[in-house]
Amino acid sequence: ELTLYETEFEDSDPTLADWKTFAFSMDKKDFVTVGYKTWTVNGIYRFEQEVNTRVFAIYDKDLGTADVDISARGGAPFEGHGGLGLVCRYSEAGWYQFMVEPRGGVWTIRLVKPDENGQYHFHIIASGGKWLGQKVDLRAECKGDRLTFYIDGEKMASLHDSTFPTGKVGFLGWSFAIGDDWNTVDKFSARRAQWNETGLPGPAPTPGADGTIYSTEFAKPDDLNPYWSKIDIGIQGVPGSPVLVGGPGPSPHTYQYVNDFDPGTDVEITADVRGELNWPRGLICRYSEDGWYETFYMKDDSSHARVALVLGQRDEQGKLTRYIMDTYYPPKADGSIKLTLTCAGNQISVKVNGEQALYTEDNTWRTGRYG
C-alpha cells in the first residue's frame, strides 16, 4: 500500500490524537510552551502564534520508512502573516522543512539542526519565488538523500542532502512581524516515496506466484505507452552527449525506456536482445535522474561482439558520464542473446544465455527504476 497515512482533520478522526505540537521562538531563540495554540474545527487544522514563532505539528507515529512523499493543502499565507510548510525526517537531531512565505511568493527548503552549543539554526539550502493563489498544494519527496519540493504540482527544486536519513513527518505554521492566525491546513497525506521520474501510471508492483513483477513480448504496438517512459538523452557522436543506450531503428539519438514504478531495491531483469553492428542494446536497473547501472550487447563485426557492465553517473553540473566497469567477449557474435541484469544489494551481475558473465560489487545506486 503506497498510502501510509492521510487525514482531512474531521472531528471524528481518531488519529488526531497521534499528533504532537511544539513551537520555536526566533526572538527567544529557543523552544517555547506558551504563546501559541493549534486546534481543528470543521475539517481544518488551524494555527495561532505570537510574533516570529514557528509552530510544528508532527505525526508522532512510525510510518515504517523514511522514504516518504508528503503533501498538504492549505490556505496560502498573507503578507506579513508568516508561512506554511511541510516537515520530513523529524527527530530531536533536526529535520528538513519545505516552506512557502508571502513575501512575493518566496519558497525555501531549510535544514534545521542544533550547533555544538545546542542552539537550533534554520539553514536555507534552496530558495526561489512563485506567486500563490488563495489555496496552495505543497508536496515534498524525501527519498534516499534526495529532497524535492513541489508547489501546486510544479517542481521547485531537487537536491541532495544526507544529514537526516530517518525521522517523522508533519507540517508547520510560521509567523513573522504580525502574530498570525491565518495558517490553515485542510488535508495531509504521507505516501511511500516511489522512485518515479515521470508521473506516468504504472502497473502495481505486485509479484506473481513466480516472483515476476512485469513481463511483455511487445506484441502490441502501444505496449510501451501506458507503462514506460521514453527518454531522449543525447545524440551519438556529439561532444558532451552520452553514447547510445538503446532504441529502435536507425536513429542517432540515445533512448532509454524506463518502467515507471518502483520495483524495490533488488530486481532481476531478463530480455531477448538482438545484436546489431555498433548499436548497443541492453538493460537498465536502479535508474534515476542521477544515474543507473546498465548492461548492453553489441556486435563489433560479423564475428565479434561484446557485453559490457556500465555505471551511469551525473555530476553536480548535470553532465552525465557512463563508465564501463567490466566487459565480456562472447565466443561468437550471435544474432540474439538472452541477457540478464541482476541488482541485489551491492552485487551487480550479468548473465548471457543463463551463464554468469560479469560481476561487480558497487554501492553507488541503491534503488530506482528499471528499463
Coordinates of C-alpha atoms in Angstrom, one line a residue:
E1 CA 0.0 0.0 0.0
L2 CA 1.5 3.3 -1.1
T3 CA -0.6 5.5 1.3
L4 CA 0.9 5.4 4.7
Y5 CA -1.3 7.9 6.4
E6 CA -3.8 10.6 5.4
T7 CA -6.3 12.8 7.2
E8 CA -8.7 15.6 6.4
F9 CA -8.9 16.6 10.1
E10 CA -12.5 15.7 10.7
D11 CA -13.5 15.8 14.4
S12 CA -14.3 12.1 14.3
D13 CA -10.8 11.1 13.1
P14 CA -9.2 9.1 16.0
T15 CA -5.7 9.7 14.5
L16 CA -5.8 13.4 15.5
A17 CA -4.7 12.2 19.0
D18 CA -1.5 10.9 17.4
W19 CA -0.2 14.4 16.5
K20 CA 2.2 16.4 18.8
T21 CA 2.9 20.1 18.6
F22 CA 5.7 22.3 19.7
A23 CA 6.9 25.8 18.9
F24 CA 10.2 27.7 18.5
S25 CA 10.5 31.4 19.1
M26 CA 13.0 33.1 16.8
D27 CA 13.1 36.1 19.2
K28 CA 14.0 33.9 22.2
K29 CA 16.0 31.5 20.1
D30 CA 14.5 28.6 22.0
F31 CA 11.5 26.3 22.1
V32 CA 8.5 27.7 24.0
T33 CA 5.5 26.2 25.6
V34 CA 3.3 29.3 25.6
G35 CA 2.3 31.9 23.0
Y36 CA 0.8 29.6 20.5
K37 CA -2.1 27.1 20.1
T38 CA -3.4 24.7 17.5
W39 CA -6.9 23.3 17.0
T40 CA -9.1 21.6 14.5
V41 CA -12.6 22.8 13.5
N42 CA -14.9 21.8 10.6
G43 CA -12.1 19.8 8.9
I44 CA -9.5 22.5 9.2
Y45 CA -6.3 22.4 11.2
R46 CA -5.6 26.0 12.5
F47 CA -2.5 27.7 14.0
E48 CA -2.3 30.8 16.1
Q49 CA 1.0 32.1 17.4
E50 CA 2.8 35.2 18.6
V51 CA 5.2 37.2 16.6
N52 CA 8.1 35.4 15.0
T53 CA 7.1 32.0 16.2
R54 CA 7.2 28.7 14.3
V55 CA 4.7 26.1 15.3
F56 CA 5.2 22.4 14.3
A57 CA 2.6 19.6 14.1
I58 CA 4.3 16.2 13.9
Y59 CA 2.5 12.9 13.2
D60 CA 4.1 11.0 16.1
K61 CA 3.9 7.5 14.7
D62 CA 6.5 5.4 12.9
L63 CA 5.5 5.1 9.2
G64 CA 7.9 2.2 8.7
T65 CA 10.0 4.0 6.1
A66 CA 12.0 7.3 5.9
D67 CA 11.4 7.5 2.1
V68 CA 8.2 9.4 2.0
D69 CA 6.1 11.6 -0.3
I70 CA 4.2 14.0 1.8
S71 CA 1.6 16.6 0.8
A72 CA -0.6 19.2 2.5
R73 CA -3.3 21.5 1.2
G74 CA -4.0 24.8 3.0
G75 CA -4.6 28.5 2.9
A76 CA -1.7 30.5 1.4
P77 CA -0.2 32.9 3.9
F78 CA -1.0 36.6 3.7
E79 CA 1.6 39.4 3.5
G80 CA 3.2 39.8 6.9
H81 CA 1.4 36.8 8.4
G82 CA 4.1 34.2 8.1
G83 CA 4.2 30.9 6.1
L84 CA 3.2 27.3 5.8
G85 CA 5.3 24.3 5.2
L86 CA 6.0 20.5 5.3
V87 CA 8.4 18.6 7.6
C88 CA 10.2 15.3 6.9
R89 CA 12.8 13.3 8.7
Y90 CA 12.0 15.0 12.0
S91 CA 13.8 14.0 15.2
E92 CA 15.5 15.8 18.1
A93 CA 18.6 15.8 16.0
G94 CA 16.9 18.0 13.4
W95 CA 14.7 17.9 10.3
Y96 CA 14.0 19.2 6.8
Q97 CA 11.2 21.7 6.2
F98 CA 9.7 23.0 2.9
M99 CA 8.1 26.4 3.2
V100 CA 6.1 29.0 1.3
E101 CA 6.2 32.5 2.5
P102 CA 4.0 35.5 1.5
R103 CA 6.7 38.0 0.6
G104 CA 6.2 37.8 -3.2
G105 CA 5.7 34.1 -3.1
V106 CA 9.1 33.1 -1.6
W107 CA 9.7 29.4 -1.0
T108 CA 12.6 27.8 0.9
I109 CA 13.9 24.4 1.8
R110 CA 15.6 24.5 5.2
L111 CA 17.8 22.2 7.1
V112 CA 17.2 22.6 10.8
K113 CA 19.7 21.3 13.3
P114 CA 21.4 22.4 16.6
D115 CA 25.0 23.6 16.7
E116 CA 27.6 22.4 19.2
N117 CA 26.0 24.6 21.9
G118 CA 22.5 23.2 21.4
Q119 CA 21.3 26.3 19.5
Y120 CA 19.0 25.4 16.6
H121 CA 19.6 27.0 13.2
F122 CA 17.3 27.1 10.2
H123 CA 19.7 26.8 7.3
I124 CA 18.3 27.7 3.8
I125 CA 19.6 25.1 1.4
A126 CA 17.3 26.1 -1.6
S127 CA 15.0 29.0 -2.3
G128 CA 13.1 30.8 -5.1
G129 CA 9.9 32.5 -5.9
K130 CA 6.4 31.6 -7.0
W131 CA 3.2 33.5 -6.8
L132 CA 0.5 31.8 -4.8
G133 CA -3.3 31.7 -5.1
Q134 CA -5.7 31.7 -2.1
K135 CA -5.1 27.9 -1.7
V136 CA -1.8 26.2 -2.1
D137 CA -0.9 22.5 -2.5
L138 CA 2.5 21.6 -1.1
R139 CA 4.3 18.4 -1.7
A140 CA 7.8 17.1 -0.7
E141 CA 9.6 13.9 -1.6
C142 CA 12.3 12.7 0.9
K143 CA 13.8 9.6 -0.7
G144 CA 17.3 8.5 0.0
D145 CA 19.4 11.6 0.1
R146 CA 17.2 13.5 -2.4
L147 CA 14.8 16.2 -1.4
T148 CA 12.3 17.5 -3.9
F149 CA 9.8 20.3 -3.4
Y150 CA 6.6 20.9 -5.4
I151 CA 4.1 23.8 -5.2
D152 CA 0.8 23.4 -6.9
G153 CA 2.2 20.5 -8.8
E154 CA 5.3 22.3 -10.2
K155 CA 8.7 21.2 -9.2
M156 CA 10.6 24.0 -7.4
A157 CA 13.9 22.2 -6.5
S158 CA 15.5 18.8 -6.2
L159 CA 18.7 18.5 -4.3
H160 CA 20.8 16.1 -2.2
D161 CA 21.5 16.1 1.5
S162 CA 22.3 13.1 3.7
T163 CA 22.2 14.8 7.1
F164 CA 19.0 13.1 8.3
P165 CA 18.4 9.6 7.0
T166 CA 15.4 8.9 9.2
G167 CA 12.6 10.6 11.1
K168 CA 8.9 11.5 11.2
V169 CA 6.6 13.8 9.1
G170 CA 4.4 16.8 9.7
F171 CA 3.8 20.4 8.8
L172 CA 4.2 23.9 10.3
G173 CA 2.8 27.4 10.5
W174 CA 5.1 30.4 10.8
S175 CA 4.6 34.0 11.9
F176 CA 6.8 37.0 11.1
A177 CA 6.2 40.6 12.2
I178 CA 2.5 40.0 12.9
G179 CA 1.0 37.5 15.3
D180 CA -0.7 35.0 13.0
D181 CA -3.9 33.1 12.9
W182 CA -4.2 32.7 9.2
N183 CA -2.3 29.5 8.6
T184 CA -4.6 26.6 7.9
V185 CA -4.3 23.0 6.6
D186 CA -7.3 21.0 5.5
K187 CA -5.6 17.9 4.2
F188 CA -2.4 16.0 4.9
S189 CA -1.1 12.7 3.5
A190 CA 2.1 10.6 3.6
R191 CA 2.8 8.0 1.0
R192 CA 5.7 5.7 0.4
A193 CA 8.1 7.5 -1.9
Q194 CA 8.4 5.9 -5.3
W195 CA 11.4 6.4 -7.5
N196 CA 9.1 8.0 -10.1
E197 CA 10.7 10.4 -12.6
T198 CA 7.9 11.0 -15.0
G199 CA 4.5 10.8 -13.3
L200 CA 3.3 8.1 -15.7
P201 CA 0.8 5.5 -14.4
G202 CA 2.4 2.0 -14.0
P203 CA 1.4 -1.5 -13.1
A204 CA 1.2 -2.2 -9.4
P205 CA 4.5 -3.8 -8.2
T206 CA 2.8 -6.9 -7.0
P207 CA 4.8 -10.0 -8.0
G208 CA 3.1 -13.0 -9.4
A209 CA 3.4 -16.5 -8.0
D210 CA 6.8 -17.0 -9.6
G211 CA 8.0 -13.6 -8.4
T212 CA 7.6 -11.8 -11.8
I213 CA 6.7 -8.1 -11.4
Y214 CA 6.2 -7.4 -15.1
S215 CA 6.7 -9.1 -18.4
T216 CA 5.9 -8.3 -22.0
E217 CA 6.6 -9.6 -25.5
F218 CA 5.9 -6.2 -27.1
A219 CA 3.2 -7.8 -29.2
K220 CA 1.0 -4.7 -29.2
P221 CA 2.2 -1.5 -31.0
D222 CA 1.3 0.6 -27.9
D223 CA 2.7 -1.8 -25.3
L224 CA 5.3 0.8 -24.1
N225 CA 2.8 3.7 -23.9
P226 CA 0.9 3.1 -20.6
Y227 CA 3.8 1.8 -18.5
W228 CA 7.0 3.2 -19.9
S229 CA 8.8 6.5 -20.3
K230 CA 10.9 7.1 -23.4
I231 CA 13.8 9.4 -22.6
D232 CA 16.0 11.0 -25.2
I233 CA 19.3 11.8 -23.5
G234 CA 21.6 12.9 -26.3
I235 CA 23.0 12.4 -29.8
Q236 CA 25.6 9.8 -30.7
G237 CA 28.9 11.4 -31.8
V238 CA 28.1 14.9 -30.4
P239 CA 30.7 16.0 -27.8
G240 CA 29.2 16.0 -24.4
S241 CA 26.4 13.7 -25.3
P242 CA 26.4 10.1 -23.9
V243 CA 26.7 7.2 -26.3
L244 CA 23.8 5.1 -27.4
V245 CA 22.0 3.1 -24.7
G246 CA 19.3 1.6 -26.9
G247 CA 16.5 2.4 -29.2
P248 CA 14.5 1.2 -32.2
G249 CA 15.6 1.7 -35.8
P250 CA 18.4 3.7 -37.3
S251 CA 18.1 6.8 -35.1
P252 CA 21.3 8.6 -34.0
H253 CA 19.6 9.6 -30.7
T254 CA 20.1 7.9 -27.3
Y255 CA 16.9 6.5 -26.0
Q256 CA 16.1 4.9 -22.7
Y257 CA 12.8 3.2 -21.8
V258 CA 12.1 3.2 -18.1
N259 CA 9.3 1.3 -16.5
D260 CA 7.7 4.0 -14.2
F261 CA 7.1 2.3 -10.9
D262 CA 9.3 1.3 -8.0
P263 CA 10.2 -2.4 -8.2
G264 CA 12.0 -2.4 -4.9
T265 CA 15.7 -2.5 -4.1
D266 CA 16.5 -5.9 -5.6
V267 CA 15.5 -6.8 -9.1
E268 CA 16.4 -9.3 -11.8
I269 CA 15.7 -8.2 -15.4
T270 CA 15.9 -10.5 -18.5
A271 CA 15.4 -9.7 -22.1
D272 CA 15.9 -11.3 -25.5
V273 CA 18.3 -8.7 -27.0
R274 CA 19.1 -8.6 -30.7
G275 CA 22.7 -7.9 -31.6
E276 CA 23.3 -5.0 -34.0
L277 CA 26.5 -3.8 -35.5
N278 CA 27.8 -0.8 -33.5
W279 CA 24.4 -0.4 -31.8
P280 CA 24.5 -1.3 -28.2
R281 CA 21.1 -2.5 -26.8
G282 CA 20.5 -3.7 -23.2
L283 CA 19.1 -3.4 -19.8
I284 CA 19.0 -0.7 -17.0
C285 CA 18.4 -1.1 -13.3
R286 CA 18.2 1.4 -10.4
Y287 CA 17.5 4.3 -12.8
S288 CA 17.0 7.8 -11.5
E289 CA 17.9 11.3 -12.8
D290 CA 21.3 10.9 -11.1
G291 CA 22.4 7.7 -12.7
W292 CA 21.9 3.9 -13.0
Y293 CA 23.5 0.6 -13.8
E294 CA 23.2 -0.9 -17.3
T295 CA 24.4 -3.8 -19.4
F296 CA 24.4 -3.9 -23.2
Y297 CA 25.1 -6.3 -26.0
M298 CA 26.7 -5.0 -29.3
K299 CA 28.3 -6.6 -32.4
D300 CA 31.7 -5.2 -33.4
D301 CA 31.6 -7.1 -36.7
S302 CA 30.0 -10.3 -38.0
S303 CA 32.3 -12.5 -35.8
H304 CA 32.9 -10.4 -32.7
A305 CA 30.7 -9.0 -30.0
R306 CA 30.8 -7.6 -26.5
V307 CA 28.7 -7.4 -23.4
A308 CA 29.5 -4.5 -21.0
L309 CA 28.5 -3.6 -17.5
V310 CA 28.2 0.2 -17.1
L311 CA 27.8 2.7 -14.3
G312 CA 25.9 5.9 -15.3
Q313 CA 26.5 8.9 -13.1
R314 CA 25.6 12.6 -13.3
D315 CA 27.9 15.2 -11.7
E316 CA 26.9 18.4 -9.8
Q317 CA 26.8 20.3 -13.1
G318 CA 24.4 17.9 -14.6
K319 CA 26.9 16.3 -17.0
L320 CA 26.3 12.5 -17.5
T321 CA 29.2 10.1 -17.8
R322 CA 28.9 6.4 -18.4
Y323 CA 31.8 4.3 -17.0
I324 CA 32.4 0.8 -18.4
M325 CA 33.1 -1.3 -15.2
D326 CA 33.8 -4.6 -17.0
T327 CA 33.5 -6.3 -20.4
Y328 CA 32.8 -9.8 -21.5
Y329 CA 33.6 -11.0 -25.1
P330 CA 31.3 -13.9 -26.1
P331 CA 32.9 -16.7 -28.2
K332 CA 30.7 -15.7 -31.2
A333 CA 28.5 -12.9 -32.3
D334 CA 25.0 -14.3 -32.0
G335 CA 22.1 -12.6 -33.7
S336 CA 20.2 -12.6 -30.4
I337 CA 21.1 -13.4 -26.8
K338 CA 19.2 -13.8 -23.5
L339 CA 20.6 -11.0 -21.4
T340 CA 20.0 -10.9 -17.6
L341 CA 20.9 -8.0 -15.3
T342 CA 20.6 -8.6 -11.5
C343 CA 20.9 -5.8 -8.9
A344 CA 20.8 -7.3 -5.4
G345 CA 22.2 -5.3 -2.5
N346 CA 25.6 -4.2 -3.7
Q347 CA 26.0 -7.1 -6.1
I348 CA 25.5 -6.2 -9.8
S349 CA 25.8 -9.1 -12.2
V350 CA 25.2 -10.1 -15.8
K351 CA 24.3 -13.4 -17.3
V352 CA 24.4 -14.3 -21.0
N353 CA 22.1 -17.1 -22.1
G354 CA 21.9 -18.2 -18.4
E355 CA 25.6 -18.3 -17.8
Q356 CA 27.4 -15.9 -15.4
A357 CA 29.4 -13.4 -17.5
L358 CA 30.1 -10.2 -15.4
Y359 CA 30.0 -9.4 -11.7
T360 CA 30.9 -6.4 -9.5
E361 CA 30.2 -5.0 -6.1
D362 CA 29.2 -1.4 -6.0
N363 CA 27.2 0.9 -3.6
T364 CA 26.6 3.9 -5.9
W365 CA 22.9 3.3 -6.5
R366 CA 20.7 1.5 -4.0
T367 CA 17.2 1.8 -5.6
G368 CA 15.4 3.1 -8.7
R369 CA 13.5 2.1 -11.8
Y370 CA 14.4 -0.5 -14.4
G371 CA 14.3 -0.5 -18.2

